[in-house]
Short mmCIF file of C-alpha atoms in Angstrom, two decimals:
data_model
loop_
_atom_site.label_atom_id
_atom_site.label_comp_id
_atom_site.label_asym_id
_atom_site.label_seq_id
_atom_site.Cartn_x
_atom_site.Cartn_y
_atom_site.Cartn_z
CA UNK A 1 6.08 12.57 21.67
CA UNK A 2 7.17 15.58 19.41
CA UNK A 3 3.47 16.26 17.45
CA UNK A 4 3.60 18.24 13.68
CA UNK A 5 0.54 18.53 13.66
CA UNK A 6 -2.77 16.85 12.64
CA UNK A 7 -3.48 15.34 8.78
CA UNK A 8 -6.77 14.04 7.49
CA UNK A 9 -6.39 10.86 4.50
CA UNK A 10 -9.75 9.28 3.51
CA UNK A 11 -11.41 11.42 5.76
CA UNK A 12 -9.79 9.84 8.75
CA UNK A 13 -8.08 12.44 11.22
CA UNK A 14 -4.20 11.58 12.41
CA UNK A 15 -1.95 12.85 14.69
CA UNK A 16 1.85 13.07 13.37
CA UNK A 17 4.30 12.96 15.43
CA UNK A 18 7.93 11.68 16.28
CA UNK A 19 7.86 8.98 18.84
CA UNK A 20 11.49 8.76 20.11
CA UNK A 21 12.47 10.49 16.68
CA UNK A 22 10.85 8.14 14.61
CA UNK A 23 7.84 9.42 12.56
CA UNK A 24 3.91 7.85 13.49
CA UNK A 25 0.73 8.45 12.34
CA UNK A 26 -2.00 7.88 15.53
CA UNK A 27 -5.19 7.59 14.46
CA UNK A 28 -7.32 10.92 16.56
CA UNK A 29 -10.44 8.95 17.43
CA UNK A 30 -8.28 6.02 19.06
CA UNK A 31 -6.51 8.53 21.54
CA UNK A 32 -7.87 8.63 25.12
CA UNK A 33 -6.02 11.09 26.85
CA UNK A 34 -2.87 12.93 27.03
CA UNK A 35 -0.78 14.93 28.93
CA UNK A 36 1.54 18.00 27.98
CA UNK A 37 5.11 17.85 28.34
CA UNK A 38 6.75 20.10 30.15
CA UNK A 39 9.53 20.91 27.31
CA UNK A 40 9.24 21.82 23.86
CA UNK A 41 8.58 19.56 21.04
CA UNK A 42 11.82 18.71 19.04
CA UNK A 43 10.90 18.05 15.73
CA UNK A 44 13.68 16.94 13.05
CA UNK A 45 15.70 19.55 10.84
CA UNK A 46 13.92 20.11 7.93
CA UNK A 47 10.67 18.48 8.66
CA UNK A 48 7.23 19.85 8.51
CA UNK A 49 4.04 18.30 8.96
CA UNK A 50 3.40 17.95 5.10
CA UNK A 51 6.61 15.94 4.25
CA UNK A 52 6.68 13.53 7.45
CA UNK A 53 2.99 12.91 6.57
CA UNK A 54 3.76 12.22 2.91
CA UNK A 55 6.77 9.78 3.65
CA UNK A 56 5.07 7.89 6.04
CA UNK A 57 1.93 7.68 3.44
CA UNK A 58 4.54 6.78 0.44
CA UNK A 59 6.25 4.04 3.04
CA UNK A 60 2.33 2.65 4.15
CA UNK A 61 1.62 2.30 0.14
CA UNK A 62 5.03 0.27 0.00
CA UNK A 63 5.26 -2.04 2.52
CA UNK A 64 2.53 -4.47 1.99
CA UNK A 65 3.12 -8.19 2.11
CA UNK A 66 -0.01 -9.71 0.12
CA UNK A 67 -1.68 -8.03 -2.85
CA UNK A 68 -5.28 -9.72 -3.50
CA UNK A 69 -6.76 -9.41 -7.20
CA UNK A 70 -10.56 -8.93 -6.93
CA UNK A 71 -13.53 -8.76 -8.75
CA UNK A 72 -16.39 -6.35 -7.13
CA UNK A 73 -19.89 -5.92 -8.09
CA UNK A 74 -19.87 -2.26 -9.53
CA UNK A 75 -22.62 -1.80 -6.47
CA UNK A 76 -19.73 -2.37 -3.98
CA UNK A 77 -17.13 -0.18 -5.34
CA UNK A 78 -17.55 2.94 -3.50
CA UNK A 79 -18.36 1.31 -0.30
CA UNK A 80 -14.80 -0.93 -0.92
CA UNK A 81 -12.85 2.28 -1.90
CA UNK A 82 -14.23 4.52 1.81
CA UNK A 83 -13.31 1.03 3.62
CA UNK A 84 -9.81 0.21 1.80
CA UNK A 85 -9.25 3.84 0.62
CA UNK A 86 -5.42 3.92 -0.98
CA UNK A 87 -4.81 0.09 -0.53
CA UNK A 88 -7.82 -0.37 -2.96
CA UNK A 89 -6.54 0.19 -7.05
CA UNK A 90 -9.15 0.06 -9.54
CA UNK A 91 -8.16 -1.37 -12.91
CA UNK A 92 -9.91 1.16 -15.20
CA UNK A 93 -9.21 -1.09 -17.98
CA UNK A 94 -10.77 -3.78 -16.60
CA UNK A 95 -14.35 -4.13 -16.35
CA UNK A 96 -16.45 -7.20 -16.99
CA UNK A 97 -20.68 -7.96 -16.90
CA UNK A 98 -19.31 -9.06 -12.95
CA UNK A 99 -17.70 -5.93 -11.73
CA UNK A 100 -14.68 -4.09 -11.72
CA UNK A 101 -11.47 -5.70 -11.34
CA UNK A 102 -9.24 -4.48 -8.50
CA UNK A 103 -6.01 -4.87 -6.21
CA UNK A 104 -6.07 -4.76 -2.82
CA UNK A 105 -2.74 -4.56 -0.41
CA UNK A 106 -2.82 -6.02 3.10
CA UNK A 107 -0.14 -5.96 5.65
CA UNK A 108 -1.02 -9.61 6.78
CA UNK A 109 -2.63 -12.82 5.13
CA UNK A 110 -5.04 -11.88 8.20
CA UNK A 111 -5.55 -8.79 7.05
CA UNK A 112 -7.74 -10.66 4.31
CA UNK A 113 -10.94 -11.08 6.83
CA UNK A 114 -11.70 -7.80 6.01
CA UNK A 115 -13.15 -8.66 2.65
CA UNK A 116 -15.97 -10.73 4.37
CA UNK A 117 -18.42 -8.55 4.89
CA UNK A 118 -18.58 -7.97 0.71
CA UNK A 119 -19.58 -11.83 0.91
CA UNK A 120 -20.29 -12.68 -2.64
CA UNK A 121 -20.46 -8.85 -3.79
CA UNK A 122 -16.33 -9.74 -4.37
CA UNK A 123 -14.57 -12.68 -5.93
CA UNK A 124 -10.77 -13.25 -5.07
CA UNK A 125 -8.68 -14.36 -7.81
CA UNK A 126 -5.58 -14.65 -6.01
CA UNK A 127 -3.24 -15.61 -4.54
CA UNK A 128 -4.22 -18.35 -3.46
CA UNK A 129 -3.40 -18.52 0.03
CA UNK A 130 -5.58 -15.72 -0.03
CA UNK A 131 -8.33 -17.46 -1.58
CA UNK A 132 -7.82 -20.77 0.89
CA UNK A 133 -7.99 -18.00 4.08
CA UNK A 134 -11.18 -17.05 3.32
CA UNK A 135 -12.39 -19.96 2.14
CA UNK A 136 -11.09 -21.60 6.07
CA UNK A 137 -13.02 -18.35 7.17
CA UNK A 138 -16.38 -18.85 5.39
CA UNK A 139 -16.70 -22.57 6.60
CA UNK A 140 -15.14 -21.71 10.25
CA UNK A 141 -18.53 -19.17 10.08
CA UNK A 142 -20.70 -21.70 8.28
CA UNK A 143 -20.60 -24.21 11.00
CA UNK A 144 -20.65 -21.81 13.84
CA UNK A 145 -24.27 -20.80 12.60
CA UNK A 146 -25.40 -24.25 11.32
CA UNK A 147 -28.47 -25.26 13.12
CA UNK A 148 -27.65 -27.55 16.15
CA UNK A 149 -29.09 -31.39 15.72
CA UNK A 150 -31.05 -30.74 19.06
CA UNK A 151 -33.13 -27.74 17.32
#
């Protein structure tokens, strides 16, 4: 591992660093332990810690399979921007008496889960597969706490 150094985005610390010569963020508070190499870092021509952090930030924002389109209570949309940060886009021209209208990339379909815990505080619009995921989710949940017939 060849480090540049250490970045902060949505006040989240990362380590960036070339992993056989290919760039990685590694989220700080997930590393264990470490040990130093015995021979210096070799870090690519031209390459500081400020442009292989901003290319792999401008290839994160690019690469995301599923865009949701959301609705948000206006009481959830801080608390959805610290937990989605730059994969949550407000729509400034869109507000409504229900909330603020947003898009939200994922990598995954899975990915979606993560907008559970705004239960009905958020209203997916689409797509649809999106909508059907949680939808499996909710019920999946929904039975699993049901109360049992011997109760």
């Amino acid at each position: 591992m060849d480090p540049y150094g250490l970045f902060a985005k949505a006040g989240i610390w990362y380590l960036v660093a070339d992993c056989a010569r290919v760039p990685r963020m590694y989220r700080l508070e997930r590393i264990t332990t470490w040990k130093e190499a015995d021979q210096p870092r070799r870090i690519r021509e031209n390459q500081t810690l400020a442009t292989v952090a901003a290319a792999l930030i401008e290839q994160w924002e690019h690469n995301h399979a599923i865009e949701v389109s959301a609705t948000i209570d206006e009481t959830q949309i801080e608390r959805a921007q610290r937990i989605f940060g730059l994969r949550l886009i407000r729509d400034d021209h869109e507000e409504s008496a229900t909330g603020r209208k947003v898009t939200i990339r994922f990598l995954h379909l899975e990915d979606v889960r993560a907008l559970l815990p705004f239960g009905s505080a958020i209203t997916v619009h689409g797509p649809t597969e999106a909508r059907a995921y949680l939808r499996d989710l909710a019920t999946n949940l929904a039975h699993h706490y049901a109360p049992s017939p011997m109760s």
